[in-house]
Each structure stands twice: as C-alpha cells, then as structure tokens.
C-alpha cells in the first residue's frame, strides 16, 4: 500500500538520480515548473519545437506534456514527443490544461490520450471531459467540478487509456482504474498561484523517472510531496505571493519527518 | 465621483464573481499577470492561438490584449479576439506595449484601437504614439514621457476611439475624453519589476467584468487598487525582488480600510 | 588588471545610463532576465519576432541572444538581430543554452558564433561543444563538464571567434583567448533557480553597453556582480525560492563595499 515512508524513499531516489525531465509546458507556468523540478532535485529541459523534441526525449528520463497555451506548432511537437516516449519506453505524463473548456484543447488532449501516456493529471473538469462527460465550460482552466465528483470519470479514463489518472483538487485521487489512493494534503491558497497543478504533473514525471515504485504509487508520491510542501508553505503565508516562493523552499527542504508528520492519505 | 469606497465595493464584487479574464499577454509578463489576477480574486485564462481565442472570448467576462513580444501569429489572434469581444459585448482592454518604439507594434496597436476597445492603458510614450504624436523611441518599452505630459494625448485618444484611456506613471490619469481621474498612489520601485503595468491592464479588465461602475470608474478602481497595493508592498521592500511577491500578497489582502487610508486621488 | 573597484565604477555607470538591452531570451527564463536587468538598473526590451528585431537592435545599447526553447521562427529572428548588431557596432552576447545536448541548438549556436558576437557565455558542456569537443549529452541544459575542464575550450573558442568567452560554473573563467579572469564567487544553490545563467549573459550585455571597460573586463564585471549578489542572496536562504527574489534585491542593493568585501578573483 502507498505510504509516506515509501514516498520519502522515492524522493531520496529522485534527489540522487537528478532525472532529466523533458517538460513541454505552457508559456504561463513553464518558469514555475522548471523551478519546481529544480527545487525537488530533478533537472528540467523545456524544448518545445518539432525540430528538437524527439532528440530531447531520447536523452530524458521522463516527459511531461502540458497543453496550456497550445498552438498548431506546439501541438505537433507534443505528438512527436509523446510518440517518441512511448516508442522508447520513457514514462510520460499528460496534463490536459483546459480540456473541456475549449474545443481545440479537448481535441488535442483526446489525441494525446491515445498515445499511451503513463499518467494523466488534471482537475475535475478536465478529467471528466476526457472521460466523455459533459462539463461546465464557464470556469476556463479552473475546475467547475470537484475531484470527488470526478473520481468515477478518473477510473473510467484510467481503464480506457491504460494509464494512471490523477484528479486533483481539495482532495487528490490517484487511480489505475482499480486501486485508488486519496491524498488530503494541500491548502486552498495553492489555487491562487498559477502553475501549482502543472508542477504536480512535472513532479509526477520526475517520480516516474526515478523508478522503484509502481506508476500509481509514483504519481501519488509526487502529489503527496506537493501537497505537504504546499500546506507547509501556506501556513505562514499572508497571501499567494509568499506561498509561491515558500513552496519552492519546501520542495527543497522536505524530509521524511515532515512527510510522516503531515501525510493524510486514505 | 470616483472614490475609495466605490473601489472597495467593486473589489468585493470582483472577489465574489471571480470573473474569467481572457488574457492575451506577452511572454515576459504572462506569469505575473496570471498571478496578479488570481491574487485579486479573478480567474485568468491565457489562450493565445487563433484556433481557440474566439471560443475563449465567448466564455470570458472580459478580455485584455497586451501586445508585447508580438508575432504575426499572435497579432492575428489578438485581432480575432478583439473583434469577437466587440461583437459579443465583452469588455476589452488594450495594452499597447512598445507602441511608438517599434513600427510593428505601433501599427498593431493602431489597428487594435479601431476594433472598439473598452479601455486602453499605456505609459506616456505609448499613449502619445497612439494619439498621433512624435515620441522618443530610445527607451524601448519604458516611457520617455511622463503621464502628465501625455494627458492631452490621452483625452484626444479617448475621444477618437470612444474608449476610456489610462496613462500611467508617477501619477495615473484616467479619462473618457471629458472627465479625468488622477491617482497619486504607487511607488517608483514598481517600475523595477517587469509586468506591473501589464497587471494594471488585466485588473482593469477584471473590474470591467465585474460591472457596477461606469467604465472610467472601473479602470480607475483597478489602477487605484494596484497603486495602493504596490505602495504598501514597496514600503518594507529592500528591493524589487521583495516588492514582486509582496505585491501579490497585498492584492490578496487589500481591504476597505487600507484603501480608505491610502487613497490619493484628484 | 580586473578589479572589484573597476566593477563598482562600471556598475555605477550602468545605473546612470540605464542602457536599453535588447534581450532575445528563451521562454522559460525571460521574466527572470527582465527582472534581473531592471534590478541592476538597465532597461530590457524583449522583442523576438523577425518583423521587429532589426528595429529594436537599432535603438538598443546592447543585445543578448539566448537560444533556449528555440523555434525556426525565433532562430531566424536571432540571426537577423545578430547581423544587425554586428553591422551597427552594437555589442552582443550569445548564450548557447543546450548546445551540445541537442543538434538543433548546436547548429544554431555554431551559426550564431559566426556572426561576430562580442561575447559568449555558457556552461562547460556548451562551451566545449562550440569549441568542437565531444560532450556528454545526458544532462540536457545542465552541464556535465565543470568550468575548469572547459577552460582550454574557452580559450580556443575565443581565439576562433574573436570574442570574449565566459565559461561559468563553480568558478567562472572569462577569457579573450590570452588573458583569463577567474571569479570564485557564487553559491551552489544558484543552480537550483532556473535562469541565473541567463541573467549573467544579460548583465554582460548591460556592462558592455555601458562602456568604459575592455570587453573582457565588462563581462567579468557582470559575472562578478552576479556572483557576489548570488552568494549574498544564498546566505540567508533556506531554499531556492528565497534565493530567487533575494538575488533581485541584491542586484538592486549591491554597492562598492559589498563588492570589495566579497570579491574572490584570480
């Protein structure tokens, strides 16, 4: 079963291996994602043009594809990178930002789902949209649907794609279609900083890269680390400006004691 | 007349409505703009490709178009978004970054001015360039001309475009061509953080989205909130690194008492 | 000989002149680079499309071309900007992010090397790749080779290109092929914040713009300022989140006394 102590072991493995995580991430949050990976102890490389993504996947230990702020050119690069990762056995994570809210993104996310992602992480609306449900579009890239409401959709999507699916929100649920790990860490103020969800997807790629855990547990470990770091960061933060940088410090400082003391799973 | 108490009422309205603000913003400052909107209490969505901007405008409560780091592709998307906003009655704000300094941007900004923006916010050089004046180009995207020097240009531009025009600097002037509101808040150190002006334009879109005020007063409310938050943030900041995150905290924490105590208008 | 006191004089010159630094910088770090230049006292303008870069170079005091996250469109703009700078005598700095790790970037960097850069700043792997050596690709945009290991390559590259070459790492070496200045400031935690190297290249452009020093000394001055600011920022930082903003404060506050007290060169 998933545990804080296995998460701590896996985090140490990430810090030792410093896995190269190829991160194709939207323009809004790519700086935050790069800093999150560096704070954790991984090494980001953020190539995003069709001319180089296949070469970068070939040297990477994992790939994350985040579809926010897409363009036809970046969508083409995402598909090349996903196919290359699947062909080489490089684990890869799909972050379907805005799926369900905008047709171009829904279509792109559905296309990428068919390219054998190892894991998919999204909010309630995004996961429900990919599972074929009708979702409220009026919140844009924020979710109109809670993670609990989306759990059934997450299970169905996991079964259909053969991927681990994480639906994150006040509670994070991670499932492979059968098992479910639920993480109750985090803080509502984290939603006031852009890119925290994107960081979660990238950390999932880093934990998948480091190996030693089943994919479900690796994704859950990443989200537990983010949730614990985020709630520790939020505790002394008067607002999201402080939370933003304290989150990076917490990812850097996080240790087994803090994980053991704060973990709320089940 | 414009007042701190109306601004406080409007800010509460923004926080309650959490308006979706479609933000087409330059690559340098889009992270800062997204965080500024989230800190205020609005919800940013930053789609910027021609394939999706019309769909996003249709679900948005307001649009901001910031022309910094333009490309032919993003310029095309900006025009589609602006036209869609005008057609649907979605209020939209133009931020003409670098107009007057670079011909490509001057032309793009002038084109967008003809697509019925609700408001235009720029520095002295940008507003003077759009009003048809000769401006010193040697400062790039920084202004070679103070806001006071540009007030007549702002009035003329407002009359010509039927838009509210805000020219910001040491003093911010907001005009519809007839009335003028002048805001004397803020701190010089704010100019040492990239994107603070861009945040102002995005907050203007959020206040326009929330309704309840005439457009002139909505734009002035946004700039007053930014000025008060910025000067509060600057007070204890040894440098612009601190100011950057304190500004986000201040936007999040700002309340009616702080507005009443600090507002300097007239 | 290069000295802390000359660096202080040059820094005062930058702050007085506020040089316009045209910065074509990758999408991950462009916000950090803009804030670094503003904190130092320079004025960034970050135009990156072929339609405007020639016009921007013409009003700029210096140019930095950073090839991270390249695309065919941005590569074309970089070449136009570099040629324009060389033609106008505007000093320009090449930052060959990821050269050696990805063929598209190696080719682009080699092409740009032939367009008369005033200076080139990279990590060990990047400089060794440009000098024609075989490098380990597995670290992506991080270096698999220390700066000391790359010093001979830096000398050879400087001689071949007629440029100042800086290879940065635990120690920073700056050479024109004959003289070498070695800077032993900085802190390992700086590598946990994305874009610190990119800031170094941009500060080099700002110091070249301000004049008064030989190019070798101007580049060394920029890296000394960054190293001293970075180690001062790191001292009280529990992690890279704090270091990130403290670095900006330190660039803003840095004075002759701090430079004199901390400088470790030779």
Tab-separated table of N, CA and C in Angstrom, chain C residues 16 29 90 215 262:
chain	number	residue	atom	x	y	z
C	16	UNK	N	23.542	54.678	-14.062
C	16	UNK	CA	23.321	56.045	-14.544
C	16	UNK	C	22.778	56.043	-15.974
C	29	UNK	N	12.934	31.590	-19.060
C	29	UNK	CA	13.648	32.488	-18.146
C	29	UNK	C	13.511	33.966	-18.510
C	90	UNK	N	26.728	47.385	-32.368
C	90	UNK	CA	26.085	47.190	-31.062
C	90	UNK	C	26.678	45.923	-30.438
C	215	UNK	N	36.100	44.690	-23.320
C	215	UNK	CA	35.046	43.670	-23.306
C	215	UNK	C	35.307	42.553	-22.296
C	262	UNK	N	33.569	40.999	-0.723
C	262	UNK	CA	33.275	39.617	-1.123
C	262	UNK	C	34.090	39.124	-2.326
